[in-house]
CSV table of C-alpha atoms and ligand atoms in Angstrom, one decimal:
chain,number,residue,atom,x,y,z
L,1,UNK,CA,0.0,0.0,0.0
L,2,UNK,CA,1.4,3.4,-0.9
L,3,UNK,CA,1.1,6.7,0.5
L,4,UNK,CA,0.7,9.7,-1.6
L,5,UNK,CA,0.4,13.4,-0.1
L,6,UNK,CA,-2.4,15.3,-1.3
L,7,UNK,CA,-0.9,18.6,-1.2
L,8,UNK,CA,1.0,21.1,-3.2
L,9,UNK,CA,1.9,22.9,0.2
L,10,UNK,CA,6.1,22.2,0.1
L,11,UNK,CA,5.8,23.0,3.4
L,12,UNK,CA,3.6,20.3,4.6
L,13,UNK,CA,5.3,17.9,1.8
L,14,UNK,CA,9.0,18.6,3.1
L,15,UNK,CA,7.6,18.0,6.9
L,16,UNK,CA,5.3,14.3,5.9
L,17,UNK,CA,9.3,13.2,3.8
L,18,UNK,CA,11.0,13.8,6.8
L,19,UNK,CA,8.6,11.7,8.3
L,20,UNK,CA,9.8,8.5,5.9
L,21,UNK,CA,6.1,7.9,4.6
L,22,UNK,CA,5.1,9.2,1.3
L,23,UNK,CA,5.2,7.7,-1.7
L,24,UNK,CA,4.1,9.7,-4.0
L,25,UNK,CA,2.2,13.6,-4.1
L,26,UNK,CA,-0.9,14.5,-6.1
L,27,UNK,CA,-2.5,17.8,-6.8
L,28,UNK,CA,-5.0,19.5,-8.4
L,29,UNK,CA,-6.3,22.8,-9.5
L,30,UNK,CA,-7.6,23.5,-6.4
L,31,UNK,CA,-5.2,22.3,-4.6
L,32,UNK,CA,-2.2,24.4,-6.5
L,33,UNK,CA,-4.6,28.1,-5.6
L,34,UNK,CA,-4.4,27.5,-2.1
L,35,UNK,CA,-1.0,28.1,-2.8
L,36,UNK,CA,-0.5,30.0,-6.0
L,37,UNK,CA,2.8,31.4,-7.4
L,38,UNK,CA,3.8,29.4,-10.7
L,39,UNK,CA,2.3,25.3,-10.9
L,40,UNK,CA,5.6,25.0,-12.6
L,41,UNK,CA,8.1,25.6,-9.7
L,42,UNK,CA,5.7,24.4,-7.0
L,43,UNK,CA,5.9,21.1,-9.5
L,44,UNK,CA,9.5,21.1,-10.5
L,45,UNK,CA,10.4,21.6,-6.3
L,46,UNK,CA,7.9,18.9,-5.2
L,47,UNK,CA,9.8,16.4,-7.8
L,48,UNK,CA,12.6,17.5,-5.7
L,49,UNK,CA,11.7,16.5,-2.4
L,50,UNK,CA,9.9,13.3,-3.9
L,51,UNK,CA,11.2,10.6,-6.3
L,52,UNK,CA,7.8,9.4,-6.5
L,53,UNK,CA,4.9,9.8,-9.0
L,54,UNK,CA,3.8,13.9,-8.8
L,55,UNK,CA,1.0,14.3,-10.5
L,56,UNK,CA,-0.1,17.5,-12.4
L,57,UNK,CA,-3.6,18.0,-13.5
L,58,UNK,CA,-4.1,19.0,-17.0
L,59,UNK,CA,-7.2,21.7,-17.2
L,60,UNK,CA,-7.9,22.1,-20.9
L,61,UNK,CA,-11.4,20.5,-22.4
L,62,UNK,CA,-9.9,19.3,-25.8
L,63,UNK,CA,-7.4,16.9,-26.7
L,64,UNK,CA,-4.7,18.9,-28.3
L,65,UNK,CA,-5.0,21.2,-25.4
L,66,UNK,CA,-4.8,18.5,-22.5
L,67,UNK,CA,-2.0,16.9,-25.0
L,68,UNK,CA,0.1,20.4,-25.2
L,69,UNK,CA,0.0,20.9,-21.3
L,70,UNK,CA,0.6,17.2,-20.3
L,71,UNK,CA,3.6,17.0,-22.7
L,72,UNK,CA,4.5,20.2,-20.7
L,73,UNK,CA,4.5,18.9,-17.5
L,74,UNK,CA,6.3,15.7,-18.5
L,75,UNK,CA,9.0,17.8,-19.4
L,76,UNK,CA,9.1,19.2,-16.1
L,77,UNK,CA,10.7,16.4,-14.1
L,78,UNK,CA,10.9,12.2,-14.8
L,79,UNK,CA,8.7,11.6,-12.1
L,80,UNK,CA,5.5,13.6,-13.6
L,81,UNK,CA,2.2,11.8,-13.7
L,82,UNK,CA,-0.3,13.7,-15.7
L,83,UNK,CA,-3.7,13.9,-14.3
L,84,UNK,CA,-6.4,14.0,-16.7
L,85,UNK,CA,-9.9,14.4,-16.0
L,86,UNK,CA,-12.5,11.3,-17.2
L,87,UNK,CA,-14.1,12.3,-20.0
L,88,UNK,CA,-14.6,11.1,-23.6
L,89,UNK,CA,-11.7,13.5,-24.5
L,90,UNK,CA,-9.8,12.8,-21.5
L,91,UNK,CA,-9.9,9.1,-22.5
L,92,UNK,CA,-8.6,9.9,-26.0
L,93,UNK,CA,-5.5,12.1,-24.3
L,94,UNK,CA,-4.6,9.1,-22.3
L,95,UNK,CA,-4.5,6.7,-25.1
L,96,UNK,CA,-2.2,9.3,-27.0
L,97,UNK,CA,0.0,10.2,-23.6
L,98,UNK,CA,0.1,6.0,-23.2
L,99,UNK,CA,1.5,5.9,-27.2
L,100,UNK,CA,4.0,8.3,-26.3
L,101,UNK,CA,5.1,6.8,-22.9
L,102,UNK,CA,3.5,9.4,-20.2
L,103,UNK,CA,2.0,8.1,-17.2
L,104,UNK,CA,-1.3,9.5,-16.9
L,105,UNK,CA,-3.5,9.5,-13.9
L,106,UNK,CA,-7.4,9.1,-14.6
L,107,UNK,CA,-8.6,11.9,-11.9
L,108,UNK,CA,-12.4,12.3,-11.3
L,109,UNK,CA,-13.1,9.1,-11.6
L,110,UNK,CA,-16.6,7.9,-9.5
L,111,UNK,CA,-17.9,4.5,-10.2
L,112,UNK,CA,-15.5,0.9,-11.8
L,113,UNK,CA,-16.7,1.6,-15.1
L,114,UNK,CA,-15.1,4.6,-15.4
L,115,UNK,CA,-12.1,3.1,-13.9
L,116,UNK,CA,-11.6,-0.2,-16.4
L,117,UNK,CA,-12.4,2.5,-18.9
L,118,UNK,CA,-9.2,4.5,-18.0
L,119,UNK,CA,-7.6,1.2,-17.6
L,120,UNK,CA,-8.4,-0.2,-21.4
L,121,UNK,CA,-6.8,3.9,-22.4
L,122,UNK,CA,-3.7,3.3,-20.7
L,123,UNK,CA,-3.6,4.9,-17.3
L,124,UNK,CA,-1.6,3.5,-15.2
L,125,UNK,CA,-3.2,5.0,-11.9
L,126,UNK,CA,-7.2,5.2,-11.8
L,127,UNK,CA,-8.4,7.7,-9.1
L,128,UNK,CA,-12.1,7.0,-7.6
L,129,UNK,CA,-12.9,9.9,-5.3
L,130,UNK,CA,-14.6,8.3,-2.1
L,131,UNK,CA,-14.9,11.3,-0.5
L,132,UNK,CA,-17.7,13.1,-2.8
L,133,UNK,CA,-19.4,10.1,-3.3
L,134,UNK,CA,-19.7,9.7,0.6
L,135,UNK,CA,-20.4,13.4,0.3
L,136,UNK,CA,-24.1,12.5,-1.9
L,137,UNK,CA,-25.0,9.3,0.4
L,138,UNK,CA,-23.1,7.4,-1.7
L,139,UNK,CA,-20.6,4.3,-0.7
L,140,UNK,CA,-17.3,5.2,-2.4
L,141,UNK,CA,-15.6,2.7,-0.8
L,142,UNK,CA,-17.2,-0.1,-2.8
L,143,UNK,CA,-15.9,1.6,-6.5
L,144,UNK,CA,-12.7,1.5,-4.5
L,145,UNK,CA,-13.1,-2.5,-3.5
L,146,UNK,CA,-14.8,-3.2,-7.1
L,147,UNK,CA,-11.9,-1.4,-9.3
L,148,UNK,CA,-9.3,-3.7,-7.3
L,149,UNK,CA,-11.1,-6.9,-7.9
L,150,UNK,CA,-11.6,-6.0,-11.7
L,151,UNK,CA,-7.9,-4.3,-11.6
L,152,UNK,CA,-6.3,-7.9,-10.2
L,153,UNK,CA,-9.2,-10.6,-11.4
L,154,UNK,CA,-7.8,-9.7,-15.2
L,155,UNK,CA,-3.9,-8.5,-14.1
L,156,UNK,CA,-4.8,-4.8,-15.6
L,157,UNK,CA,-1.8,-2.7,-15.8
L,158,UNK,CA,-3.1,0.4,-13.4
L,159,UNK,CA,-3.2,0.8,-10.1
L,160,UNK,CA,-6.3,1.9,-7.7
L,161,UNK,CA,-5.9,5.2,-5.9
L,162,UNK,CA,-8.2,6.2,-3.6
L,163,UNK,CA,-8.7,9.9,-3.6
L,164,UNK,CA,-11.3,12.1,-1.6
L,165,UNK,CA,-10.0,10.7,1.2
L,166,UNK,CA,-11.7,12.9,4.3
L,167,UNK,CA,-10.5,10.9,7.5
L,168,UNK,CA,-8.2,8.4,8.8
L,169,UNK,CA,-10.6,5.4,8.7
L,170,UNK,CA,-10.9,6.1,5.0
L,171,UNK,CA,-7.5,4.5,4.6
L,172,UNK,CA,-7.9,1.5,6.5
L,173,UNK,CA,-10.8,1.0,4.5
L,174,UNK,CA,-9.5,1.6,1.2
L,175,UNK,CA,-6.3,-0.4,2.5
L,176,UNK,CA,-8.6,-3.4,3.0
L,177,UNK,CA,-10.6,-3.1,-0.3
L,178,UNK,CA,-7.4,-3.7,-1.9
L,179,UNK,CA,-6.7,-0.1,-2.6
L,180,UNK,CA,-3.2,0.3,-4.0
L,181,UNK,CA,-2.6,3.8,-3.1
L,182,UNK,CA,-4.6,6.3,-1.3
L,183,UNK,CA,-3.6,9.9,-1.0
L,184,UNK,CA,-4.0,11.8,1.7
L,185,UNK,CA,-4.3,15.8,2.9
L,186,UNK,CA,-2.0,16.2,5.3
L,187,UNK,CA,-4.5,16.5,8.1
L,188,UNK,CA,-5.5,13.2,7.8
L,189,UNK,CA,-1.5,11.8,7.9
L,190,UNK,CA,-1.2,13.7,11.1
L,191,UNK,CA,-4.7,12.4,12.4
L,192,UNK,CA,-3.4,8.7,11.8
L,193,UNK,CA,-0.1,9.6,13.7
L,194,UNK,CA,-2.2,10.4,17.0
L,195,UNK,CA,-3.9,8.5,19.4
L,196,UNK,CA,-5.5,9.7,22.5
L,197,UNK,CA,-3.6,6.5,24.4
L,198,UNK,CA,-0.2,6.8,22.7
L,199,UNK,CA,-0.1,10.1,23.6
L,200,UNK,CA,-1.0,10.0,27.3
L,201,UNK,CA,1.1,6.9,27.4
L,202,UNK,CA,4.2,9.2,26.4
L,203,UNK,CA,3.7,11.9,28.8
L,204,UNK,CA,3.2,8.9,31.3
L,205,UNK,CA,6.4,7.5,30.6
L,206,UNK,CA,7.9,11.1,30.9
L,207,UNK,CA,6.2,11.8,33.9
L,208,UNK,CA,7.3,8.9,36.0
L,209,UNK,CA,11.1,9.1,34.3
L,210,UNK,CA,10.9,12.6,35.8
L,211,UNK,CA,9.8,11.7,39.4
L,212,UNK,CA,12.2,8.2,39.4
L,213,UNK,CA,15.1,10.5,38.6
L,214,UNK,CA,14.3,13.3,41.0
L,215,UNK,CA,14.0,10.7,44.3
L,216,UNK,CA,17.5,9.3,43.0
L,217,UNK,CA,18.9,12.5,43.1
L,218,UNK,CA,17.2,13.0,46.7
L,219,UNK,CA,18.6,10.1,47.6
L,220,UNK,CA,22.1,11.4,46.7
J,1,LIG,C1,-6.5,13.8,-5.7
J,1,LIG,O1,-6.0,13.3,-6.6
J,1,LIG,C2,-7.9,14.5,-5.8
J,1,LIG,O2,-7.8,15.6,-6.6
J,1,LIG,C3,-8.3,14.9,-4.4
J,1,LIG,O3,-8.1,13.8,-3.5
J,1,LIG,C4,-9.7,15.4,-4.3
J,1,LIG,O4,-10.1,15.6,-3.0
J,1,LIG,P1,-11.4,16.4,-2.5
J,1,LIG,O5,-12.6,15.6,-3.0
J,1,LIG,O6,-11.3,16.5,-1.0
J,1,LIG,O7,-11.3,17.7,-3.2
């Protein structure tokens, strides 16, 4: 199971590296305005820190378009994924990327349909959003658990990332439905650090080191 960050905050990337856990970053659109400044150097300095997949969302509607600003970004660093919405057009991009040997990441993508779709086109990551599905009363954790049967039943060459992900049981349960990535906001990363009891249990532990070492001392 791989970790991606979902983030193009370097900050926030630079601090979950140090932390030995990520495999990977994606971003978005509205991801990269939180931020702003050029997508091209937040890119390029994100393939820095990460040797990972980065992926960078293309935002044109046509195929040339989505063509001319994924070839872009591929130029940008060896590690580029380029993300490309699921559409008819979007399906056609991926094909061509896939011809010319880009990795492309099927973004958007909402029920396993979609997903063997992007697989047959030649994306080699497929993202269902579980979040926004959860968000309309619907289960997105069962596109995640059907793409990964239909991904490993017939040995497709793409991997299942589960995106949208809102909170830290999301992962386990994309983990267990056979999930091959998930990414992650960095608030959910830290929530899955945390635990009330590990916590207490450390200032426990520093508590009592504290009072054992002050009665030796007293003790002389
Ligand atoms: C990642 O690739 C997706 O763009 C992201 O996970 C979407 O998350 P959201 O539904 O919370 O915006």
């Amino acid at each position: 199971m791989k970790l991606f960050l979902d983030s193009a905050d370097l900050d926030e990337i630079r601090t979950a590296v140090r932390w030995g856990v990520v495999d990977g970053v994606t971003t978005n659109p509205s991801l990269y305005a939180r931020v702003g400044g050029s997508y091209d150097d937040v890119l390029r300095e994100i393939c820095r820190l990460t040797s990972g997949p980065v992926s960078a969302e293309v935002v044109a509607d046509d195929v040339d378009g989505m063509l001319d600003e994924g070839r872009h970004f591929a130029k940008l660093a060896p590690n580029i994924v380029v993300k490309v919405a699921m559409s008819e057009n979007g399906l056609e991009a991926i094909s061509r990327f896939a011809e010319e040997g880009i990795r492309t990441n099927c973004t958007l993508i909402f029920s396993a349909n979609q997903g063997l779709l992007a697989a047959k086109a030649g994306a080699s990551l497929l993202s269902p959003f579980v979040g926004r599905l959860d968000d309309i009363n619907e289960e997105g954790m069962n596109v995640i658990r059907e793409l990964a049967d239909i991904v490993n039943l017939h040995e497709l060459d793409s991997e299942v990332l589960a995106a949208s992900i809102r909170h830290p049981r999301h992962v386990t349960d994309a983990a267990l439905a056979g999930a091959h990535v998930a990414t992650l906001p960095f608030k959910v990363l830290r929530q899955m650090i945390h635990h009330p009891l590990t916590d207490s249990g450390i200032a426990q532990f520093k508590a009592d080191w504290a009072q054992a070492r002050a009665e030796a001392a007293a003790k002389g």
